[in-house]
Coordinates of N, CA and C in Angstrom, one line a residue:
X149 N 45.7 -32.3 221.2 CA 45.0 -31.2 220.6 C 44.4 -31.5 219.3
X150 N 43.3 -30.9 219.0 CA 42.7 -31.1 217.7 C 42.5 -29.7 217.0
X151 N 42.6 -29.7 215.7 CA 42.4 -28.5 214.9 C 41.0 -28.6 214.2
X152 N 40.3 -27.6 214.4 CA 38.9 -27.6 213.9 C 38.7 -26.3 213.0
X153 N 37.9 -26.5 212.0 CA 37.5 -25.3 211.1 C 36.1 -24.9 211.4
X154 N 35.8 -23.8 212.1 CA 34.5 -23.4 212.4 C 33.7 -23.3 211.1
X155 N 32.5 -23.9 211.1 CA 31.7 -24.0 209.8 C 31.0 -22.7 209.4
X156 N 30.8 -21.7 210.4 CA 30.1 -20.5 210.0 C 30.5 -19.3 210.9
X157 N 30.0 -18.2 210.5 CA 30.4 -17.0 211.3 C 29.8 -17.1 212.7
X158 N 28.6 -17.7 212.8 CA 28.0 -17.9 214.1 C 28.9 -18.8 215.0
X159 N 29.5 -19.8 214.4 CA 30.5 -20.6 215.2 C 31.7 -19.8 215.7
X160 N 32.1 -18.9 214.9 CA 33.2 -18.0 215.3 C 32.8 -17.1 216.4
X161 N 31.6 -16.6 216.3 CA 31.1 -15.7 217.4 C 31.0 -16.4 218.7
X162 N 30.7 -17.7 218.7 CA 30.6 -18.4 220.0 C 32.0 -18.5 220.7
X163 N 33.1 -18.4 219.9 CA 34.4 -18.5 220.4 C 35.0 -17.2 220.9
X164 N 34.3 -16.0 220.6 CA 34.9 -14.7 220.9 C 35.3 -14.6 222.4
X165 N 34.4 -14.9 223.3 CA 34.8 -14.7 224.7 C 36.1 -15.6 225.1
X166 N 36.2 -16.8 224.6 CA 37.4 -17.6 224.8 C 38.6 -17.0 224.1
X167 N 38.4 -16.4 222.9 CA 39.5 -15.8 222.2 C 40.1 -14.7 223.1
X168 N 39.2 -13.9 223.6 CA 39.7 -12.7 224.5 C 40.4 -13.2 225.7
X169 N 39.9 -14.3 226.3 CA 40.6 -14.8 227.5 C 41.9 -15.4 227.2
X170 N 42.0 -16.1 226.0 CA 43.2 -16.7 225.6 C 44.3 -15.6 225.3
X171 N 43.9 -14.5 224.7 CA 44.8 -13.4 224.4 C 45.3 -12.8 225.7
X172 N 44.4 -12.6 226.6 CA 44.8 -12.0 227.9 C 45.8 -12.9 228.7
X173 N 45.5 -14.2 228.6 CA 46.4 -15.2 229.3 C 47.8 -15.2 228.6
X174 N 47.8 -15.2 227.3 CA 49.1 -15.2 226.6 C 49.9 -13.9 227.0
X175 N 49.2 -12.8 227.1 CA 49.9 -11.6 227.5 C 50.5 -11.7 228.9
X176 N 49.6 -12.2 229.8 CA 50.0 -12.4 231.2 C 51.3 -13.2 231.3
X177 N 51.3 -14.4 230.6 CA 52.4 -15.3 230.7 C 53.7 -14.6 230.0
X178 N 53.5 -13.9 228.9 CA 54.6 -13.2 228.3 C 55.2 -12.2 229.2
X179 N 54.4 -11.4 229.9 CA 54.9 -10.4 230.8 C 55.6 -11.0 232.0
X180 N 55.1 -12.1 232.5 CA 55.7 -12.8 233.6 C 57.1 -13.2 233.3
X181 N 57.3 -13.7 232.0 CA 58.7 -14.1 231.6 C 59.6 -13.0 231.2
X182 N 59.0 -11.8 231.0 CA 59.8 -10.7 230.5 C 59.6 -9.5 231.4
X183 N 60.3 -9.4 232.5 CA 60.0 -8.3 233.5 C 60.3 -6.9 233.0
X184 N 61.2 -6.8 232.0 CA 61.5 -5.4 231.5 C 60.3 -5.0 230.7
X185 N 59.7 -5.8 229.9 CA 58.4 -5.5 229.2 C 57.3 -5.2 230.1
X186 N 57.2 -6.0 231.2 CA 56.2 -5.8 232.2 C 56.2 -4.4 232.8
X187 N 57.4 -4.0 233.1 CA 57.6 -2.6 233.7 C 57.2 -1.6 232.7
X188 N 57.6 -1.7 231.4 CA 57.2 -0.7 230.4 C 55.7 -0.7 230.2
X189 N 55.1 -1.9 230.2 CA 53.6 -2.0 230.1 C 52.9 -1.3 231.2
X190 N 53.4 -1.4 232.4 CA 52.8 -0.8 233.6 C 52.9 0.7 233.5
X191 N 54.0 1.2 233.0 CA 54.3 2.6 232.9 C 53.4 3.2 231.8
X192 N 53.1 2.5 230.7 CA 52.3 3.0 229.7 C 50.8 2.7 229.9
X193 N 50.5 2.0 230.9 CA 49.1 1.7 231.3 C 48.3 1.0 230.1
X194 N 49.0 0.2 229.4 CA 48.2 -0.5 228.3 C 47.3 -1.6 228.9
X195 N 46.2 -1.8 228.2 CA 45.3 -2.8 228.8 C 45.4 -4.1 228.0
X196 N 44.4 -4.6 227.4 CA 44.3 -5.9 226.8 C 45.1 -5.9 225.5
X197 N 45.7 -7.0 225.1 CA 46.4 -7.1 223.9 C 45.5 -7.0 222.7
X198 N 44.3 -7.6 222.8 CA 43.2 -7.4 221.8 C 41.9 -7.2 222.5
X199 N 41.2 -6.2 222.2 CA 40.0 -5.9 222.9 C 38.8 -6.7 222.4
X200 N 37.8 -6.9 223.2 CA 36.6 -7.6 222.9 C 36.0 -7.0 221.6
X201 N 35.9 -5.7 221.6 CA 35.3 -5.0 220.5 C 36.0 -5.3 219.2
X202 N 37.4 -5.3 219.2 CA 38.2 -5.5 218.1 C 37.9 -7.0 217.5
X203 N 38.0 -7.9 218.4 CA 37.8 -9.3 218.0 C 36.4 -9.5 217.4
X204 N 35.4 -9.0 218.1 CA 34.0 -9.1 217.6 C 33.8 -8.5 216.3
X205 N 34.5 -7.3 216.1 CA 34.4 -6.6 214.8 C 35.0 -7.4 213.7
X206 N 36.2 -8.0 214.0 CA 36.8 -8.8 213.0 C 35.9 -10.0 212.6
X207 N 35.3 -10.6 213.5 CA 34.4 -11.8 213.2 C 33.2 -11.3 212.5
X208 N 32.7 -10.1 212.8 CA 31.5 -9.6 212.1 C 31.8 -9.1 210.7
X209 N 32.9 -8.5 210.5 CA 33.1 -7.8 209.2 C 34.1 -8.5 208.2
X210 N 35.0 -9.3 208.7 CA 35.9 -10.0 207.8 C 35.2 -10.9 206.8
X211 N 35.4 -10.7 205.5 CA 34.7 -11.5 204.5 C 35.7 -11.9 203.4
X212 N 36.0 -13.1 203.1 CA 35.4 -14.3 203.8 C 36.1 -14.5 205.2
X213 N 35.4 -15.1 206.0 CA 36.0 -15.5 207.3 C 36.4 -16.9 207.3
X214 N 37.6 -17.2 207.5 CA 38.1 -18.5 207.4 C 39.3 -18.7 208.4
X215 N 39.5 -19.8 208.8 CA 40.6 -20.1 209.8 C 40.3 -21.4 210.6
X216 N 41.1 -21.5 211.6 CA 41.0 -22.7 212.4 C 41.1 -22.4 213.9
X217 N 40.6 -23.2 214.7 CA 40.8 -23.1 216.1 C 41.5 -24.4 216.6
X218 N 42.3 -24.3 217.6 CA 43.0 -25.5 218.2 C 42.4 -25.6 219.6
X219 N 41.9 -26.8 219.9 CA 41.3 -27.1 221.2 C 41.9 -28.4 221.8
X220 N 42.0 -28.4 223.1 CA 42.5 -29.6 223.8 C 41.4 -30.7 223.5
X221 N 41.9 -31.9 223.3 CA 41.1 -33.0 222.9 C 40.2 -33.4 224.0
X222 N 40.7 -33.6 225.2 CA 39.9 -34.1 226.4 C 38.9 -33.1 226.9
X223 N 39.3 -31.8 227.1 CA 38.5 -30.9 227.8 C 37.8 -29.9 226.8
X224 N 38.3 -29.8 225.6 CA 37.8 -28.8 224.6 C 38.2 -27.4 224.8
X225 N 39.2 -27.2 225.6 CA 39.7 -25.8 225.9 C 40.3 -25.2 224.7
X226 N 40.1 -23.9 224.4 CA 40.7 -23.2 223.3 C 42.2 -23.0 223.6
X227 N 43.0 -23.4 222.6 CA 44.5 -23.3 222.8 C 45.1 -22.3 221.7
X228 N 44.3 -22.0 220.7 CA 44.8 -21.1 219.7 C 43.8 -20.9 218.6
X229 N 44.0 -19.9 217.8 CA 43.1 -19.6 216.7 C 43.8 -18.8 215.6

């Protein structure tokens, strides 16, 4: 894995769809390992852990925007942010 610092707000915006998918995958894996939480989630009908609008709003309005992304070295898949 490699750690990268996106150089601009536009670079962060290109990561937004991957960030959403990564959050959804993390939630799916967490609920698979925690059946009690999964049952509570299904009863409350909660959806995404972080919504697309929320992530895009943070990228758009946070100032200064700084941070890192972690990507797999071979494929370039997003592994964290």
